[in-house]
Amino acid sequence: MIINSVICMGANAFRVYLISRFMKVFFRTEEIPGRKIILAYGLFYAVNTFLYLTLRTAFINIACNLVGIFLLTLLYPAQIRMKLFVTVIICALSMACDVMVVRIFVNYQDGEMFNQVYQVIIVLLFFVCEIIVEKALAYREKQEDIHNVFLLIVPICSIFMLRYMTKDSSDMDSDAVIAAISVLVMNFCVFYLYHLSIKAFSAKYENIMLKQNLKAYMNQLELISQTEGKVKSLRHDMRHHINELQILAKKNNIAGIKKYLASMQEYLKTPDEIIESGDVEIDSLLNYMLAQARKEQISVRTEVRLSDVSQHSFDINIILGNLLENAIEAARQAEEKKLSVNIKEEKGILKIHVENSYSGTLRQKGTKLLTTKKDSNLHGLGLGNVENIVQKYYGTMKIEKKDRLFSVQILLYLG
């Protein structure tokens, strides 16, 4: 009886954790204090476990879950219809797992406690449901690749292992107890560490993007500083320039005036500034990346025409940053170093075309291109982010390679 209770408490703790994961799938959780979350879920766990261990009545357990999960949804900002929908979904999946295991494996009578190793199997089956829902919604929203359902292997194998150990007996034995507790701990650790690793990779990638943006802004500030210095110098000598223009005007020397104005305009140009579309964030990144290209002796050709895309600048910069980083790396290794960047926005449709020379060798796996850089994991994450953003805007990405030229064309519907 005591052992059953211990396993039951452990299984229910894991189930409550899975419910919290369900909530994160459907609701925004960033604004909710962590202490409030812990207190609410801790209270739900305590009440739910107490009622199950003392009353062991199916109706009361179902009512407790419905009310408790609905109260938990009140923590999150959403419409009441959404909260009711999430409550029903979670309870329905939990009940389905419960009924499936009990009907197949347990001779259950209301009010009696059955072998809690089967309760662990129920929770593991609920774990499988959570992974499927999480990955399916993430794939639908273009946030994650569906191949990550490999996590299903862990709970499914655990279910088969526990069922194998209990197939010849309905009694509780030491091996089954140890296996049940170990399986719960193992599944929790795998699931928790997986999400920690995803967060770590994302944080590292965001840190790289932040450093890149910081360098881009510093580069842009340097360009602005150079331009301001030239404007000050020109303003200081403006009286002399006006006198010269007046002399040319008196002589009716139109060609001379045009030439003199052209030389003044040329003087004001900043050699390192290539892009001046009007969007500071995009200009900063492009000027920084293209300055890196010039340092590598790469011949650069650009055409950028943008209207007001400031609300999409962050996403566009992720695309441009990754594409240009790849292009510069490839062109650097090519015999003829060339890079072409063409960006046009018209009526809410953004076209990005980046073309570069390359050495003729590309690493490829199926339709996916692989990086030649040392930090391939992070680089892959960056390419994945580009694909996610293209899908986010219901766009298209076309990759071509011919005559040692590598081309990426992206079409985004900004709306």
C-alpha angles and dihedrals in degrees: 000000000000092000090050090052093050092051090045091054091048093047092048091049090056090046091053089050089053090050088055088052090052089053091053089053093056104028140046109251104176096097097050117096113244093228091057091051093050092047094049096047092042091054092047090050093049095049094042094049093045094052092046094050096044105036104020091193118147095215093052092046092051092047091047091052094047094048095039096049092046090052089051090054088059087072090069129072107246142109117284090244090059091049092051090047092052091047092053093045095051094044093045093052092045092050092045091055090046095049094044095054096039094048094049103038112015133067092214130186121185112258095027127102113232128203103300092213083080088052087059089052089051091052092047090052088050086051089056090051091050093052092049093049093045095049094041093053092043090052092047091053091046093241101120142017115258092227089082089083084096082101086078089074092072101056094036092053089045091054092052091047094052092044090052091052093050101037096099098044141032091202124100113252132177095253092053092048093050091045093049094050093043092049092051092050093045094050092047092049094047093048095044095045091047091057091044090054091049090052091047093051091046092048091049092049092047089050090054091049090048092052090048091050091047091053089047092053092046089051091049092049089052090052091049090048091052091049093048090051091054092047090052090049092048092047090051091055096036093111090059092046091050091050091051092049091049091053090051090047092052089053088049087234099160093166090052092050091050091048092048093049090047090054090050090050091048090051091056093053117105108223094215095048111094104153125054105161096143097249103109097200095049093041090051093052095043094047091048095048094043090049087057088051092053090051087059090053091249118157106236128202120181141179119177125175116171135161120191107329096141094124089058097040095107094054093042091051091053089055095044094043093054097040094048093045089054093043095049092047091051095043091048090062095045125098092229106041111211135155129180125187121187120177122172131170122190130163093345095312117115120198120193120185120178118178127177140167118249138186094258096256123102130174109228138176111191105307093337122099116222126212124242092209124110095239093059096156094059092040090053089051089055093051089047089054090053090054091047092053092048089052091044089061092041088244136145134240122203122189122195134172126189138142090011090301119122117203133189120187120188128186119194128184102215094178 
